mmCIF file of C-alpha atoms in Angstrom:
data_model
loop_
_atom_site.group_PDB
_atom_site.id
_atom_site.type_symbol
_atom_site.label_atom_id
_atom_site.label_comp_id
_atom_site.label_asym_id
_atom_site.label_seq_id
_atom_site.Cartn_x
_atom_site.Cartn_y
_atom_site.Cartn_z
ATOM 1 C CA MET J 1272 12.591 -6.237 8.203
ATOM 2 C CA LYS J 1273 12.097 -3.969 5.559
ATOM 3 C CA LEU J 1274 9.538 -2.941 3.845
ATOM 4 C CA ILE J 1275 8.188 -0.613 1.553
ATOM 5 C CA ILE J 1276 4.774 0.680 1.547
ATOM 6 C CA VAL J 1277 2.522 1.740 -1.729
ATOM 7 C CA SER J 1278 -0.377 2.749 -2.222
ATOM 8 C CA ASP J 1279 -3.023 3.493 -4.724
ATOM 9 C CA ILE J 1280 -1.161 3.321 -7.995
ATOM 10 C CA HIS J 1281 -4.725 3.243 -9.758
ATOM 11 C CA GLY J 1282 -3.110 1.807 -13.051
ATOM 12 C CA SER J 1283 -0.217 3.876 -13.351
ATOM 13 C CA GLU J 1284 2.464 2.117 -15.058
ATOM 14 C CA THR J 1285 4.768 4.515 -14.182
ATOM 15 C CA ALA J 1286 3.675 4.988 -10.333
ATOM 16 C CA ALA J 1287 4.450 1.112 -10.405
ATOM 17 C CA LYS J 1288 7.953 1.210 -11.632
ATOM 18 C CA LYS J 1289 8.427 3.563 -9.555
ATOM 19 C CA ALA J 1290 7.695 1.504 -6.713
ATOM 20 C CA ILE J 1291 9.545 -0.722 -8.200
ATOM 21 C CA GLU J 1292 13.507 0.466 -8.144
ATOM 22 C CA LEU J 1293 12.835 2.364 -5.206
ATOM 23 C CA TYR J 1294 11.904 -1.125 -3.252
ATOM 24 C CA LYS J 1295 15.395 -2.662 -5.306
ATOM 25 C CA LYS J 1296 17.666 0.367 -3.927
ATOM 26 C CA GLU J 1297 16.523 0.202 -0.817
ATOM 27 C CA ASN J 1298 16.927 -4.161 -0.673
ATOM 28 C CA CYS J 1299 13.526 -4.229 0.824
ATOM 29 C CA GLU J 1300 12.403 -7.707 2.050
ATOM 30 C CA TYR J 1301 8.593 -7.410 0.679
ATOM 31 C CA MET J 1302 6.640 -4.426 -0.785
ATOM 32 C CA LEU J 1303 2.753 -3.879 0.485
ATOM 33 C CA LEU J 1304 0.315 -3.191 -1.362
ATOM 34 C CA LEU J 1305 -2.593 -1.373 0.186
ATOM 35 C CA GLY J 1306 -4.795 -1.842 -2.444
ATOM 36 C CA ASP J 1307 -6.145 0.839 -6.038
ATOM 37 C CA VAL J 1308 -3.963 -1.304 -8.066
ATOM 38 C CA LEU J 1309 -5.126 -1.249 -11.678
ATOM 39 C CA TYR J 1310 -8.920 0.573 -11.859
ATOM 40 C CA HIS J 1311 -8.710 4.761 -11.801
ATOM 41 C CA GLY J 1312 -11.835 5.337 -10.193
ATOM 42 C CA PRO J 1313 -14.444 7.035 -11.204
ATOM 43 C CA ARG J 1314 -13.790 9.709 -9.222
ATOM 44 C CA ASN J 1315 -9.587 10.109 -10.472
ATOM 45 C CA PRO J 1316 -8.807 11.769 -13.429
ATOM 46 C CA LEU J 1317 -6.521 8.991 -15.359
ATOM 47 C CA PRO J 1318 -2.852 8.977 -13.887
ATOM 48 C CA GLU J 1319 0.713 9.683 -15.545
ATOM 49 C CA GLY J 1320 1.558 5.994 -17.682
ATOM 50 C CA HIS J 1321 -2.043 5.164 -16.986
ATOM 51 C CA ASN J 1322 -1.933 1.086 -18.131
ATOM 52 C CA PRO J 1323 -3.450 -1.589 -15.644
ATOM 53 C CA LYS J 1324 -1.896 -4.222 -17.872
ATOM 54 C CA GLY J 1325 1.406 -2.218 -17.757
ATOM 55 C CA VAL J 1326 1.356 -2.829 -13.844
ATOM 56 C CA ALA J 1327 -0.202 -5.628 -13.456
ATOM 57 C CA GLU J 1328 3.279 -6.920 -15.842
ATOM 58 C CA ALA J 1329 5.631 -5.104 -13.698
ATOM 59 C CA LEU J 1330 4.269 -5.937 -10.261
ATOM 60 C CA ASN J 1331 4.081 -9.932 -11.569
ATOM 61 C CA SER J 1332 7.867 -9.618 -12.150
ATOM 62 C CA ILE J 1333 7.943 -9.867 -8.062
ATOM 63 C CA LYS J 1334 5.096 -11.257 -7.332
ATOM 64 C CA ASP J 1335 6.515 -13.363 -4.645
ATOM 65 C CA LYS J 1336 7.635 -10.060 -2.717
ATOM 66 C CA ILE J 1337 4.373 -8.589 -2.516
ATOM 67 C CA ILE J 1338 1.909 -8.457 0.475
ATOM 68 C CA ALA J 1339 -1.242 -7.004 -1.129
ATOM 69 C CA VAL J 1340 -5.030 -5.917 -0.278
ATOM 70 C CA ARG J 1341 -8.021 -5.428 -1.744
ATOM 71 C CA GLY J 1342 -8.926 -1.692 -2.135
ATOM 72 C CA ASN J 1343 -12.528 -0.349 -2.708
ATOM 73 C CA CYS J 1344 -11.270 0.196 -6.775
ATOM 74 C CA ASP J 1345 -10.173 -3.039 -6.917
ATOM 75 C CA ALA J 1346 -12.214 -6.055 -8.318
ATOM 76 C CA GLU J 1347 -12.055 -9.757 -8.901
ATOM 77 C CA ILE J 1348 -11.056 -9.555 -12.555
ATOM 78 C CA ASP J 1349 -7.858 -7.454 -10.894
ATOM 79 C CA GLN J 1350 -6.724 -11.050 -9.592
ATOM 80 C CA MET J 1351 -7.094 -12.514 -13.221
ATOM 81 C CA LEU J 1352 -4.714 -10.410 -14.180
ATOM 82 C CA LEU J 1353 -2.184 -10.310 -11.098
ATOM 83 C CA GLU J 1354 -0.016 -13.299 -9.961
ATOM 84 C CA PHE J 1355 -0.071 -12.337 -5.542
ATOM 85 C CA PRO J 1356 -3.283 -12.845 -3.779
ATOM 86 C CA CYS J 1357 -5.022 -9.165 -3.223
ATOM 87 C CA MET J 1358 -8.511 -9.614 -2.302
ATOM 88 C CA GLY J 1359 -7.952 -9.856 1.421
ATOM 89 C CA GLU J 1360 -9.441 -6.555 3.433
ATOM 90 C CA TYR J 1361 -6.518 -6.543 5.229
ATOM 91 C CA ILE J 1362 -3.303 -8.487 6.119
ATOM 92 C CA MET J 1363 -1.681 -9.110 9.584
ATOM 93 C CA LEU J 1364 2.171 -9.514 9.853
ATOM 94 C CA VAL J 1365 4.422 -9.822 12.505
ATOM 95 C CA ASP J 1366 8.374 -8.749 13.150
ATOM 96 C CA GLY J 1367 9.027 -9.259 16.266
ATOM 97 C CA ASP J 1368 6.923 -8.048 18.962
ATOM 98 C CA LYS J 1369 5.335 -5.709 17.111
ATOM 99 C CA LYS J 1370 2.169 -6.229 14.672
ATOM 100 C CA LEU J 1371 1.228 -4.593 11.213
ATOM 101 C CA PHE J 1372 -2.174 -4.347 10.902
ATOM 102 C CA ILE J 1373 -2.436 -3.357 6.463
ATOM 103 C CA THR J 1374 -5.518 -2.119 4.798
ATOM 104 C CA HIS J 1375 -6.804 0.417 2.700
ATOM 105 C CA GLY J 1376 -8.761 2.412 4.564
ATOM 106 C CA HIS J 1377 -12.268 2.259 3.556
ATOM 107 C CA ILE J 1378 -13.087 -0.051 5.665
ATOM 108 C CA TYR J 1379 -10.939 0.680 8.301
ATOM 109 C CA SER J 1380 -9.760 3.992 8.941
ATOM 110 C CA PRO J 1381 -7.957 6.166 11.588
ATOM 111 C CA GLU J 1382 -11.254 6.582 12.562
ATOM 112 C CA ASN J 1383 -12.269 3.467 12.755
ATOM 113 C CA LEU J 1384 -9.690 1.207 14.210
ATOM 114 C CA PRO J 1385 -10.359 -2.835 14.285
ATOM 115 C CA LYS J 1386 -10.954 -4.370 17.467
ATOM 116 C CA LEU J 1387 -7.942 -5.796 17.939
ATOM 117 C CA TYR J 1388 -5.496 -5.425 20.745
ATOM 118 C CA GLY J 1389 -1.955 -5.081 20.664
ATOM 119 C CA ILE J 1390 -1.318 -3.665 17.733
ATOM 120 C CA SER J 1391 1.639 -1.744 16.782
ATOM 121 C CA TYR J 1392 1.130 -0.390 13.775
ATOM 122 C CA PHE J 1393 -1.714 0.815 11.331
ATOM 123 C CA PHE J 1394 -1.363 0.821 7.807
ATOM 124 C CA SER J 1395 -3.858 2.657 5.691
ATOM 125 C CA GLY J 1396 -4.390 4.496 2.227
ATOM 126 C CA HIS J 1397 -7.854 5.149 0.319
ATOM 127 C CA THR J 1398 -6.860 8.905 1.155
ATOM 128 C CA HIS J 1399 -4.375 9.832 -1.325
ATOM 129 C CA VAL J 1400 -2.836 11.650 1.865
ATOM 130 C CA SER J 1401 0.722 10.958 3.267
ATOM 131 C CA GLY J 1402 1.354 10.990 6.805
ATOM 132 C CA ILE J 1403 2.293 9.312 10.432
ATOM 133 C CA SER J 1404 1.065 10.075 13.418
ATOM 134 C CA LYS J 1405 0.743 7.992 16.887
ATOM 135 C CA ILE J 1406 -2.523 7.247 19.142
ATOM 136 C CA ASP J 1407 -1.031 6.241 22.372
ATOM 137 C CA ASN J 1408 0.968 3.082 21.276
ATOM 138 C CA LEU J 1409 -0.103 2.945 18.474
ATOM 139 C CA THR J 1410 1.352 4.486 15.050
ATOM 140 C CA ILE J 1411 -0.778 5.209 11.786
ATOM 141 C CA CYS J 1412 0.791 4.861 8.332
ATOM 142 C CA ASN J 1413 -0.989 6.752 5.304
ATOM 143 C CA PRO J 1414 2.372 6.003 2.668
ATOM 144 C CA GLY J 1415 0.206 8.387 0.655
ATOM 145 C CA SER J 1416 -0.767 7.610 -3.438
ATOM 146 C CA CYS J 1417 2.297 7.000 -5.605
ATOM 147 C CA ALA J 1418 0.308 8.097 -8.464
ATOM 148 C CA LEU J 1419 -2.847 10.399 -7.345
ATOM 149 C CA PRO J 1420 -1.708 12.885 -4.681
ATOM 150 C CA LYS J 1421 -4.165 14.434 -2.969
ATOM 151 C CA ASP J 1422 -2.257 16.615 -0.467
ATOM 152 C CA GLY J 1423 -0.771 19.159 -2.767
ATOM 153 C CA LYS J 1424 2.274 16.789 -2.007
ATOM 154 C CA PRO J 1425 4.736 15.637 -4.655
ATOM 155 C CA PRO J 1426 3.504 11.039 -5.158
ATOM 156 C CA SER J 1427 5.241 8.665 -2.009
ATOM 157 C CA VAL J 1428 5.534 5.725 -0.632
ATOM 158 C CA ALA J 1429 6.639 4.806 2.955
ATOM 159 C CA ILE J 1430 9.396 2.655 4.285
ATOM 160 C CA TYR J 1431 9.350 0.563 7.260
ATOM 161 C CA ASP J 1432 12.584 -0.464 8.245
ATOM 162 C CA ASN J 1433 12.835 -2.518 11.973
ATOM 163 C CA GLY J 1434 10.343 -0.573 13.821
ATOM 164 C CA LYS J 1435 11.076 3.050 11.725
ATOM 165 C CA LEU J 1436 8.957 5.166 9.590
ATOM 166 C CA SER J 1437 9.704 7.278 7.429
ATOM 167 C CA ILE J 1438 7.302 9.219 3.961
ATOM 168 C CA VAL J 1439 9.720 8.613 0.643
ATOM 169 C CA GLU J 1440 8.846 10.844 -2.219
ATOM 170 C CA ILE J 1441 8.636 8.779 -5.490
#
C-alpha cells in the first residue's frame, strides 16, 4: 500500500494543490489527512494561498481517495464543505500484518500513545515539526505541515510505501 500523509493544511489552497499533485505523481492509493484542513487557527498566521473554499474544492476532487481525522482547528462546519468523513479522533488501517494508527496529535501523541497493542505505525501531525522515530517496534511519524512548518524546514508530507517511510518536501 502506498500512502501520502498530509497534515496541517490550515486553509492553504497552495499547499493542498501541491499535496494532491504529489499524491498523483507518486501514484499513491490514498491520502491520509491528519487534520487542521480549512481553518488557520488563532495562533497561526494566514498561510500562503489562504482559501479554505478552494482547499475544500481541491480535496473534494479526490474525495474517494481521502482518509481523514479531525484536528484541533477543525469544526463541524468544515464537514459541511468536505465531501469525505473528517470528524473522527483517530482511524486504524491495516496493511498486511502492519497496523497503522492515524490521529491529529492533540489528544494522542508520541507522549500520550493510545493503549492499543500491536500498532506498527503511529502517524500524527499537530506540532508542524516533521520527523520519523522508533520506540521498540513502533515507528512514529509526523509529516510536518505542508503549509506552516514550525521547524525551520520547508513544507513537507510523508510517504508510506509498503512499510517504508520518508519525509518529502513539497
